[in-house]
Amino acid sequence: MMSSLQYVPIRHENEESLMIDEIIEKAEKGQPVDINEIYELMSITNTDDLEKLYSAASRVRDKTFGKNIFTYGFVYFSTYCKNNCTFCYFRNTNGIDRYRKSVEEIVEHCGNLQDAGINLADLTMGEDPLMYANNNEQLLKIVSAVRDEIGINIMVSPGAMQENMFAPLRDAGADWFACYQETYNRPLFESRRINQSFDDRKNQKIWARQNGILAEDGMMIGIGESVMDRAQTIQEMVNLNCEQIRAMTFVPQCGTPMEKDPQRDSTEELKAIAVMRLLKHDAMIPCTLDVEGVAGLKTRINAGASVITSIVPPKKHFAGVAQPEMDIDNGNRSVEHVFEVLEETGHHRAPTSEFRKLVADRKSKLPYKN
Ligand code: SAM
Ligand code: MD0
Ligand code: SF4
C-alpha cells in the first residue's frame, strides 16, 4: 500500500528567501521561469518577499512603459444575460433590475470618455440574445457607431462568439476582444461557468488574434482554485500570448449561489499581477477599480499594473461588474478623481496618441495577415 505521507521539503526561512530572490532575478532579466517557480512565487506569504516581488514587477513595468499608465472607461451597455455563472450578479436567474442602453446613449458616453482623455472604451455586455440576433446585428451596429462617430479605441467584451463573427467585429471597429477564462482548471471552470464550453471560451482569444483583434484573457481569484491552479492559469494565459492579461478577486454577490462565500483581501490578486508582469514584460495588465474601488489603485500600480480599467463616470446609470455600484455615484471612479490618485503614485496618464501607437504596434505582431 502507498503511504499517505507526502514528501514536504523542509526549508528554513532564509533558504526560501534566497530561492525567491533567484527566481525574481531570473524573471526580471526575462529568462524563462517554470511552473514550480511560478508556484513558489504564488506561495509567498512573508512581507519582505512580497515587497521584493512587487518592486521587481514595478521596475519591469516602468522599464517597458515609462511612467505613463493607460486608462480605459467601462461601458456596461446591456446587463441582460442568458448565462448562469455562479459568481456573477448578472446571472440569468438573479431577479435584478436590468438595462440596455440605446446606440445614441452609448455613443454619447464614449464621446465623453474620449473628451476626458480616456484611451479606450470597453463595450461590455452580458450574453444578451438581443445583441446576438441576426449575426450580431445590434452589437455590430453599436461598435461601428462608436468607431464612426467618436473614433476612440474600442474593446468589446461580449462573452463567447461564433468563430465566423470575429472578422465582422474587426471590420466594425473592434481593436480588442476580452473574454476571461477565469481558470484553466477545466472541472472548476465547468462548475462555475455552468453549461459553457471550456474549449470554446479558450478559442475566443485564439480566434480574435487570428482575425486581427488584440485579445485579453483573465483569471478570478477565490472561486475555489488552489495555489497550483493559479500558477497553471497564469502560465496558460502567458503561453496563449494575449496582449492583455488580468486577475480579479471574486466579490460575493447577493442572490447568487456563491453569495455566502468569504470576501478575500487583494493579496493574491496583487501577487498574480506581479507574477504576470515578471513573466510577460510587455503585457497590458489592468489595475481594476471594480474590486476595491479607487482605494485599491495604488497597491495594484505598485504591483506592476499598466492600465487602469473600469473607470465609470457618475450619475449616468452605468453599472460595474464585481462592484455594480461601488464608488460610481460618489464620483470616485470618475476620470478626474482617478487621475488625481494616479499622480500620487508618481505616474501619469498616457496620452491617447501613445495608446494608439501601442495598439498599432501590437496589431502588426498578430498572427494575422490582411
Ligand atoms: N458577459 C461577458 C463575459 O462573461 O465574458 C462579459 C462581462 S463579465 C461580467 C466580465 C468578467 O467579470 C467575468 O469574466 C469575470 O471575470 C468578472 N466577474 C463577474 N462577476 C464577478 C465577481 N462577482 N467578482 C469578480 N469578478 C467578477
Ligand atoms: C473591469 N469591470 O475592467 C471591468 C470588466 C470587462 N472587459 C472588464 C470586468 O474591471
Ligand atoms: Fe453573464 Fe458574463 Fe455574468 Fe457569466 S459573467 S453571468 S456570461 S454577464
mmCIF file of N, CA, C and O in Angstrom, residues 119-168:
data_model
loop_
_atom_site.group_PDB
_atom_site.id
_atom_site.type_symbol
_atom_site.label_atom_id
_atom_site.label_comp_id
_atom_site.label_asym_id
_atom_site.label_seq_id
_atom_site.Cartn_x
_atom_site.Cartn_y
_atom_site.Cartn_z
ATOM 1 N N ASN A 119 -8.242 56.494 -22.838
ATOM 2 C CA ASN A 119 -7.650 55.912 -24.040
ATOM 3 C C ASN A 119 -8.536 54.920 -24.785
ATOM 4 O O ASN A 119 -8.331 54.679 -25.973
ATOM 5 N N LEU A 120 -9.482 54.301 -24.080
ATOM 6 C CA LEU A 120 -10.249 53.216 -24.730
ATOM 7 C C LEU A 120 -11.614 53.076 -24.069
ATOM 8 O O LEU A 120 -11.758 53.314 -22.861
ATOM 9 N N ALA A 121 -12.608 52.672 -24.865
ATOM 10 C CA ALA A 121 -13.932 52.363 -24.313
ATOM 11 C C ALA A 121 -14.116 50.850 -24.354
ATOM 12 O O ALA A 121 -13.999 50.236 -25.420
ATOM 13 N N ASP A 122 -14.368 50.261 -23.199
ATOM 14 C CA ASP A 122 -14.575 48.807 -23.105
ATOM 15 C C ASP A 122 -16.083 48.542 -23.161
ATOM 16 O O ASP A 122 -16.794 48.707 -22.171
ATOM 17 N N LEU A 123 -16.571 48.168 -24.351
ATOM 18 C CA LEU A 123 -18.010 47.938 -24.557
ATOM 19 C C LEU A 123 -18.355 46.526 -24.094
ATOM 20 O O LEU A 123 -18.034 45.550 -24.758
ATOM 21 N N THR A 124 -18.987 46.463 -22.944
ATOM 22 C CA THR A 124 -19.221 45.166 -22.281
ATOM 23 C C THR A 124 -20.705 44.859 -22.186
ATOM 24 O O THR A 124 -21.524 45.770 -21.985
ATOM 25 N N MET A 125 -21.048 43.583 -22.307
ATOM 26 C CA MET A 125 -22.448 43.181 -22.139
ATOM 27 C C MET A 125 -22.549 41.799 -21.498
ATOM 28 O O MET A 125 -21.592 41.021 -21.519
ATOM 29 N N GLY A 126 -23.694 41.485 -20.929
ATOM 30 C CA GLY A 126 -23.991 40.106 -20.585
ATOM 31 C C GLY A 126 -24.227 39.380 -21.909
ATOM 32 O O GLY A 126 -24.311 40.021 -22.960
ATOM 33 N N GLU A 127 -24.350 38.078 -21.907
ATOM 34 C CA GLU A 127 -24.629 37.388 -23.179
ATOM 35 C C GLU A 127 -26.096 37.614 -23.514
ATOM 36 O O GLU A 127 -26.946 36.758 -23.270
ATOM 37 N N ASP A 128 -26.366 38.799 -24.038
ATOM 38 C CA ASP A 128 -27.714 39.284 -24.296
ATOM 39 C C ASP A 128 -28.165 38.812 -25.678
ATOM 40 O O ASP A 128 -27.641 39.270 -26.697
ATOM 41 N N PRO A 129 -29.179 37.903 -25.734
ATOM 42 C CA PRO A 129 -29.604 37.348 -27.028
ATOM 43 C C PRO A 129 -30.002 38.426 -28.039
ATOM 44 O O PRO A 129 -29.821 38.255 -29.232
ATOM 45 N N LEU A 130 -30.510 39.553 -27.525
ATOM 46 C CA LEU A 130 -30.918 40.602 -28.451
ATOM 47 C C LEU A 130 -29.730 41.182 -29.223
ATOM 48 O O LEU A 130 -29.848 41.601 -30.365
ATOM 49 N N MET A 131 -28.567 41.202 -28.578
ATOM 50 C CA MET A 131 -27.360 41.724 -29.244
ATOM 51 C C MET A 131 -26.822 40.723 -30.261
ATOM 52 O O MET A 131 -26.183 41.088 -31.235
ATOM 53 N N TYR A 132 -27.073 39.437 -29.989
ATOM 54 C CA TYR A 132 -26.524 38.373 -30.850
ATOM 55 C C TYR A 132 -27.451 37.993 -32.021
ATOM 56 O O TYR A 132 -27.031 37.266 -32.912
ATOM 57 N N ALA A 133 -28.714 38.500 -31.990
ATOM 58 C CA ALA A 133 -29.671 38.117 -33.044
ATOM 59 C C ALA A 133 -29.170 38.578 -34.412
ATOM 60 O O ALA A 133 -28.407 39.551 -34.510
ATOM 61 N N ASN A 134 -29.603 37.903 -35.470
ATOM 62 C CA ASN A 134 -29.221 38.247 -36.858
ATOM 63 C C ASN A 134 -27.726 38.490 -37.010
ATOM 64 O O ASN A 134 -27.298 39.580 -37.408
ATOM 65 N N ASN A 135 -26.953 37.485 -36.699
ATOM 66 C CA ASN A 135 -25.489 37.608 -36.841
ATOM 67 C C ASN A 135 -24.920 38.820 -36.116
ATOM 68 O O ASN A 135 -24.157 39.592 -36.704
ATOM 69 N N ASN A 136 -25.288 39.000 -34.899
ATOM 70 C CA ASN A 136 -24.753 40.078 -34.041
ATOM 71 C C ASN A 136 -25.097 41.489 -34.535
ATOM 72 O O ASN A 136 -24.338 42.440 -34.280
ATOM 73 N N GLU A 137 -26.214 41.597 -35.208
ATOM 74 C CA GLU A 137 -26.555 42.876 -35.850
ATOM 75 C C GLU A 137 -26.457 44.083 -34.908
ATOM 76 O O GLU A 137 -25.794 45.069 -35.207
ATOM 77 N N GLN A 138 -27.092 43.976 -33.741
ATOM 78 C CA GLN A 138 -27.145 45.133 -32.840
ATOM 79 C C GLN A 138 -25.763 45.430 -32.241
ATOM 80 O O GLN A 138 -25.359 46.589 -32.114
ATOM 81 N N LEU A 139 -25.021 44.376 -31.908
ATOM 82 C CA LEU A 139 -23.672 44.565 -31.367
ATOM 83 C C LEU A 139 -22.790 45.279 -32.404
ATOM 84 O O LEU A 139 -22.084 46.255 -32.075
ATOM 85 N N LEU A 140 -22.855 44.816 -33.656
ATOM 86 C CA LEU A 140 -22.020 45.417 -34.706
ATOM 87 C C LEU A 140 -22.425 46.874 -34.957
ATOM 88 O O LEU A 140 -21.574 47.735 -35.203
ATOM 89 N N LYS A 141 -23.733 47.130 -34.842
ATOM 90 C CA LYS A 141 -24.235 48.489 -35.040
ATOM 91 C C LYS A 141 -23.641 49.423 -33.968
ATOM 92 O O LYS A 141 -23.212 50.546 -34.271
ATOM 93 N N ILE A 142 -23.601 48.941 -32.739
ATOM 94 C CA ILE A 142 -23.070 49.749 -31.638
ATOM 95 C C ILE A 142 -21.576 50.021 -31.849
ATOM 96 O O ILE A 142 -21.109 51.157 -31.758
ATOM 97 N N VAL A 143 -20.839 48.972 -32.175
ATOM 98 C CA VAL A 143 -19.386 49.116 -32.330
ATOM 99 C C VAL A 143 -19.076 50.075 -33.486
ATOM 100 O O VAL A 143 -18.258 50.997 -33.348
ATOM 101 N N SER A 144 -19.757 49.904 -34.614
ATOM 102 C CA SER A 144 -19.419 50.768 -35.747
ATOM 103 C C SER A 144 -19.866 52.207 -35.497
ATOM 104 O O SER A 144 -19.203 53.147 -35.940
ATOM 105 N N ALA A 145 -20.956 52.389 -34.746
ATOM 106 C CA ALA A 145 -21.377 53.763 -34.436
ATOM 107 C C ALA A 145 -20.320 54.454 -33.569
ATOM 108 O O ALA A 145 -19.983 55.623 -33.788
ATOM 109 N N VAL A 146 -19.778 53.749 -32.591
ATOM 110 C CA VAL A 146 -18.746 54.354 -31.728
ATOM 111 C C VAL A 146 -17.503 54.664 -32.561
ATOM 112 O O VAL A 146 -16.898 55.728 -32.447
ATOM 113 N N ARG A 147 -17.131 53.733 -33.441
ATOM 114 C CA ARG A 147 -15.956 53.982 -34.286
ATOM 115 C C ARG A 147 -16.190 55.198 -35.204
ATOM 116 O O ARG A 147 -15.384 56.118 -35.252
ATOM 117 N N ASP A 148 -17.349 55.215 -35.902
ATOM 118 C CA ASP A 148 -17.583 56.263 -36.898
ATOM 119 C C ASP A 148 -17.818 57.626 -36.258
ATOM 120 O O ASP A 148 -17.370 58.639 -36.763
ATOM 121 N N GLU A 149 -18.535 57.654 -35.140
ATOM 122 C CA GLU A 149 -18.915 58.957 -34.588
ATOM 123 C C GLU A 149 -17.933 59.478 -33.563
ATOM 124 O O GLU A 149 -17.862 60.680 -33.319
ATOM 125 N N ILE A 150 -17.160 58.599 -32.941
ATOM 126 C CA ILE A 150 -16.247 59.045 -31.882
ATOM 127 C C ILE A 150 -14.792 58.766 -32.239
ATOM 128 O O ILE A 150 -13.927 59.622 -32.093
ATOM 129 N N GLY A 151 -14.517 57.540 -32.665
ATOM 130 C CA GLY A 151 -13.142 57.220 -33.067
ATOM 131 C C GLY A 151 -12.217 56.842 -31.918
ATOM 132 O O GLY A 151 -11.009 56.716 -32.114
ATOM 133 N N ILE A 152 -12.767 56.668 -30.724
ATOM 134 C CA ILE A 152 -11.948 56.192 -29.590
ATOM 135 C C ILE A 152 -11.596 54.705 -29.838
ATOM 136 O O ILE A 152 -12.347 53.998 -30.516
ATOM 137 N N ASN A 153 -10.447 54.245 -29.340
ATOM 138 C CA ASN A 153 -10.125 52.817 -29.451
ATOM 139 C C ASN A 153 -11.194 52.001 -28.711
ATOM 140 O O ASN A 153 -11.672 52.424 -27.648
ATOM 141 N N ILE A 154 -11.505 50.823 -29.265
ATOM 142 C CA ILE A 154 -12.633 50.042 -28.738
ATOM 143 C C ILE A 154 -12.199 48.644 -28.309
ATOM 144 O O ILE A 154 -11.528 47.933 -29.059
ATOM 145 N N MET A 155 -12.608 48.269 -27.096
ATOM 146 C CA MET A 155 -12.529 46.873 -26.660
ATOM 147 C C MET A 155 -13.966 46.366 -26.588
ATOM 148 O O MET A 155 -14.860 47.107 -26.176
ATOM 149 N N VAL A 156 -14.194 45.128 -27.016
ATOM 150 C CA VAL A 156 -15.531 44.558 -26.904
ATOM 151 C C VAL A 156 -15.448 43.352 -25.969
ATOM 152 O O VAL A 156 -14.562 42.505 -26.106
ATOM 153 N N SER A 157 -16.354 43.306 -24.999
ATOM 154 C CA SER A 157 -16.417 42.181 -24.053
ATOM 155 C C SER A 157 -17.833 41.612 -24.086
ATOM 156 O O SER A 157 -18.666 41.936 -23.239
ATOM 157 N N PRO A 158 -18.115 40.763 -25.099
ATOM 158 C CA PRO A 158 -19.490 40.318 -25.301
ATOM 159 C C PRO A 158 -19.758 38.893 -24.841
ATOM 160 O O PRO A 158 -20.842 38.364 -25.095
ATOM 161 N N GLY A 159 -18.776 38.225 -24.196
ATOM 162 C CA GLY A 159 -18.921 36.789 -23.916
ATOM 163 C C GLY A 159 -18.388 35.988 -25.089
ATOM 164 O O GLY A 159 -17.580 36.495 -25.866
ATOM 165 N N ALA A 160 -18.872 34.743 -25.230
ATOM 166 C CA ALA A 160 -18.330 33.857 -26.266
ATOM 167 C C ALA A 160 -19.101 33.998 -27.577
ATOM 168 O O ALA A 160 -20.328 33.948 -27.591
ATOM 169 N N MET A 161 -18.347 34.176 -28.681
ATOM 170 C CA MET A 161 -18.975 34.342 -30.004
ATOM 171 C C MET A 161 -18.613 33.173 -30.925
ATOM 172 O O MET A 161 -17.647 32.462 -30.693
ATOM 173 N N GLN A 162 -19.365 33.067 -32.035
ATOM 174 C CA GLN A 162 -19.002 32.071 -33.046
ATOM 175 C C GLN A 162 -17.779 32.549 -33.816
ATOM 176 O O GLN A 162 -17.599 33.766 -34.021
ATOM 177 N N GLU A 163 -17.002 31.577 -34.302
ATOM 178 C CA GLU A 163 -15.732 31.927 -34.947
ATOM 179 C C GLU A 163 -15.918 32.872 -36.132
ATOM 180 O O GLU A 163 -15.129 33.796 -36.339
ATOM 181 N N ASN A 164 -17.001 32.657 -36.899
ATOM 182 C CA ASN A 164 -17.167 33.480 -38.105
ATOM 183 C C ASN A 164 -17.619 34.904 -37.801
ATOM 184 O O ASN A 164 -17.804 35.703 -38.706
ATOM 185 N N MET A 165 -17.813 35.238 -36.527
ATOM 186 C CA MET A 165 -18.233 36.603 -36.199
ATOM 187 C C MET A 165 -17.071 37.528 -35.852
ATOM 188 O O MET A 165 -17.272 38.726 -35.615
ATOM 189 N N PHE A 166 -15.853 36.993 -35.809
ATOM 190 C CA PHE A 166 -14.718 37.853 -35.436
ATOM 191 C C PHE A 166 -14.331 38.829 -36.554
ATOM 192 O O PHE A 166 -14.048 39.993 -36.271
ATOM 193 N N ALA A 167 -14.348 38.354 -37.793
ATOM 194 C CA ALA A 167 -13.972 39.264 -38.898
ATOM 195 C C ALA A 167 -14.960 40.438 -38.988
ATOM 196 O O ALA A 167 -14.526 41.601 -39.053
ATOM 197 N N PRO A 168 -16.292 40.176 -38.956
ATOM 198 C CA PRO A 168 -17.218 41.314 -38.961
ATOM 199 C C PRO A 168 -17.008 42.261 -37.764
ATOM 200 O O PRO A 168 -17.128 43.477 -37.902
#
